[in-house]
Amino acid sequence: MTPSSSATHPHLALPLLGIGDSLVALDRPAEALSYLERGTALQDDASSDRAYGLTSLARCLVALRRFAPAVTPLERAVTLREAKGDDPLELARSRLLLARALWGGTGDRDRAVAEARQAQRAFAAAGEEHAADRAEADAWLAAHARR
């Protein structure tokens, strides 16, 4: 099943993104991509869920090892989350994913490490409830940051 190209109503964005996210979680990113592309195409920057859609699309692209194309949607998601004062943890998750995309896609390793460090600080500030997020950031930095 693939999303219909005739589905153009903005209210269809979240269901399409949900299907895409589910497919990525099931380790089926190739199948997810069309849902996520269609879902994000139905959103604009005024959409309250735009950063979510962009991050979901980028997560799929990173899972497909298409790092460079993931950078632009992640940069936009981070900008939107910062401008809207979004949940600091969601901002941190977008930043950590941006670090991965930058490292693998553009070679901007200094910026990748800086983004990951910002994410790490946000996860640390969130306390033990988000220890798994912090551990993920710690592991990425341990493998990628210069000492």
Tab-separated table of C-alpha atoms in Angstrom:
chain	number	residue	atom	x	y	z
A	1	MET	CA	0.000	0.000	0.000
A	2	THR	CA	1.257	3.485	-0.836
A	3	PRO	CA	-0.276	6.868	-0.140
A	4	SER	CA	-2.573	8.137	-2.858
A	5	SER	CA	-1.203	11.092	-4.774
A	6	SER	CA	-4.754	12.462	-4.882
A	7	ALA	CA	-4.812	12.826	-1.088
A	8	THR	CA	-4.209	16.548	-0.683
A	9	HIS	CA	-6.125	17.662	2.398
A	10	PRO	CA	-3.798	18.977	5.146
A	11	HIS	CA	-5.654	16.894	7.754
A	12	LEU	CA	-4.228	13.783	6.117
A	13	ALA	CA	-0.677	14.818	7.012
A	14	LEU	CA	-0.649	13.376	10.540
A	15	PRO	CA	-2.108	9.972	9.599
A	16	LEU	CA	0.409	9.667	6.766
A	17	LEU	CA	3.248	10.660	9.095
A	18	GLY	CA	2.006	8.162	11.686
A	19	ILE	CA	2.067	5.330	9.158
A	20	GLY	CA	5.541	6.383	8.080
A	21	ASP	CA	6.818	6.555	11.663
A	22	SER	CA	5.387	3.111	12.349
A	23	LEU	CA	7.116	1.655	9.316
A	24	VAL	CA	10.445	3.209	10.351
A	25	ALA	CA	9.974	1.734	13.853
A	26	LEU	CA	9.423	-1.658	12.215
A	27	ASP	CA	12.745	-1.207	10.360
A	28	ARG	CA	10.971	-0.687	7.042
A	29	PRO	CA	12.221	2.795	6.103
A	30	ALA	CA	12.085	2.188	2.335
A	31	GLU	CA	8.336	1.635	2.640
A	32	ALA	CA	7.952	4.559	5.018
A	33	LEU	CA	9.568	7.158	2.794
A	34	SER	CA	6.601	7.787	0.475
A	35	TYR	CA	4.234	8.251	3.435
A	36	LEU	CA	6.589	10.684	5.130
A	37	GLU	CA	7.271	12.650	1.956
A	38	ARG	CA	3.542	12.922	1.251
A	39	GLY	CA	2.732	13.864	4.848
A	40	THR	CA	5.340	16.616	4.985
A	41	ALA	CA	4.237	17.902	1.567
A	42	LEU	CA	0.789	18.524	3.060
A	43	GLN	CA	2.224	20.683	5.850
A	44	ASP	CA	3.527	24.221	5.828
A	45	ASP	CA	5.530	26.099	8.417
A	46	ALA	CA	2.322	27.394	10.010
A	47	SER	CA	1.371	23.824	10.901
A	48	SER	CA	1.842	23.110	14.584
A	49	ASP	CA	3.193	19.672	13.702
A	50	ARG	CA	5.593	20.767	10.959
A	51	ALA	CA	8.762	20.151	13.010
A	52	TYR	CA	7.470	16.664	13.867
A	53	GLY	CA	6.904	15.886	10.194
A	54	LEU	CA	10.308	17.167	9.136
A	55	THR	CA	12.058	15.231	11.895
A	56	SER	CA	10.179	12.056	10.995
A	57	LEU	CA	11.138	12.398	7.333
A	58	ALA	CA	14.771	12.979	8.280
A	59	ARG	CA	14.800	9.996	10.675
A	60	CYS	CA	13.683	7.824	7.759
A	61	LEU	CA	16.357	9.276	5.477
A	62	VAL	CA	19.037	8.628	8.103
A	63	ALA	CA	17.770	5.056	8.492
A	64	LEU	CA	18.220	4.718	4.720
A	65	ARG	CA	21.753	6.158	5.117
A	66	ARG	CA	20.749	9.145	2.989
A	67	PHE	CA	22.395	11.596	5.355
A	68	ALA	CA	22.841	14.663	3.137
A	69	PRO	CA	19.144	14.953	2.172
A	70	ALA	CA	18.223	14.688	5.867
A	71	VAL	CA	20.137	17.851	6.819
A	72	THR	CA	17.770	20.461	5.328
A	73	PRO	CA	14.557	19.160	6.939
A	74	LEU	CA	16.346	18.794	10.267
A	75	GLU	CA	17.745	22.313	10.138
A	76	ARG	CA	14.225	23.589	9.464
A	77	ALA	CA	12.778	21.459	12.282
A	78	VAL	CA	15.345	22.805	14.766
A	79	THR	CA	14.632	26.379	13.658
A	80	LEU	CA	10.868	25.872	14.035
A	81	ARG	CA	11.225	24.210	17.428
A	82	GLU	CA	13.471	27.029	18.687
A	83	ALA	CA	11.144	29.757	17.350
A	84	LYS	CA	8.050	28.175	18.898
A	85	GLY	CA	9.698	27.407	22.234
A	86	ASP	CA	8.940	23.748	21.612
A	87	ASP	CA	9.489	20.971	24.125
A	88	PRO	CA	13.234	21.028	24.913
A	89	LEU	CA	13.412	17.241	24.653
A	90	GLU	CA	11.910	17.195	21.168
A	91	LEU	CA	14.344	19.937	20.186
A	92	ALA	CA	17.189	17.843	21.622
A	93	ARG	CA	16.055	14.765	19.672
A	94	SER	CA	16.009	16.797	16.462
A	95	ARG	CA	19.487	18.141	17.277
A	96	LEU	CA	20.938	14.685	17.897
A	97	LEU	CA	19.508	13.432	14.621
A	98	LEU	CA	20.899	16.543	12.903
A	99	ALA	CA	24.314	15.664	14.333
A	100	ARG	CA	24.097	12.239	12.700
A	101	ALA	CA	22.994	13.704	9.388
A	102	LEU	CA	25.715	16.343	9.390
A	103	TRP	CA	28.404	13.809	10.250
A	104	GLY	CA	27.367	11.382	7.544
A	105	GLY	CA	26.145	13.815	4.917
A	106	THR	CA	28.093	17.039	4.843
A	107	GLY	CA	31.231	16.231	6.733
A	108	ASP	CA	30.650	19.244	8.984
A	109	ARG	CA	31.930	17.332	11.966
A	110	ASP	CA	32.517	20.302	14.274
A	111	ARG	CA	28.914	21.398	13.869
A	112	ALA	CA	27.704	17.807	14.265
A	113	VAL	CA	29.508	17.505	17.605
A	114	ALA	CA	28.187	20.904	18.736
A	115	GLU	CA	24.594	19.853	17.958
A	116	ALA	CA	25.068	16.557	19.799
A	117	ARG	CA	26.513	18.353	22.825
A	118	GLN	CA	23.506	20.683	22.965
A	119	ALA	CA	21.234	17.647	22.843
A	120	GLN	CA	23.266	15.927	25.553
A	121	ARG	CA	22.933	18.957	27.867
A	122	ALA	CA	19.166	19.087	27.345
A	123	PHE	CA	18.808	15.378	28.110
A	124	ALA	CA	20.962	15.754	31.233
A	125	ALA	CA	18.815	18.664	32.415
A	126	ALA	CA	15.682	16.540	31.956
A	127	GLY	CA	16.797	14.138	34.679
A	128	GLU	CA	16.728	10.384	35.107
A	129	GLU	CA	13.417	10.008	33.317
A	130	HIS	CA	15.306	10.667	30.078
A	131	ALA	CA	18.435	8.664	30.878
A	132	ALA	CA	18.027	6.586	27.695
A	133	ASP	CA	18.105	9.736	25.547
A	134	ARG	CA	21.170	10.950	27.422
A	135	ALA	CA	22.881	7.574	27.007
A	136	GLU	CA	22.234	7.715	23.264
A	137	ALA	CA	23.810	11.179	23.044
A	138	ASP	CA	26.705	10.100	25.277
A	139	ALA	CA	27.376	7.060	23.080
A	140	TRP	CA	27.274	9.091	19.877
A	141	LEU	CA	29.651	11.678	21.292
A	142	ALA	CA	31.997	9.004	22.645
A	143	ALA	CA	32.226	7.521	19.152
A	144	HIS	CA	32.489	10.790	17.225
A	145	ALA	CA	33.817	13.685	19.308
A	146	ARG	CA	37.508	14.419	19.220
A	147	ARG	CA	39.141	14.322	22.585
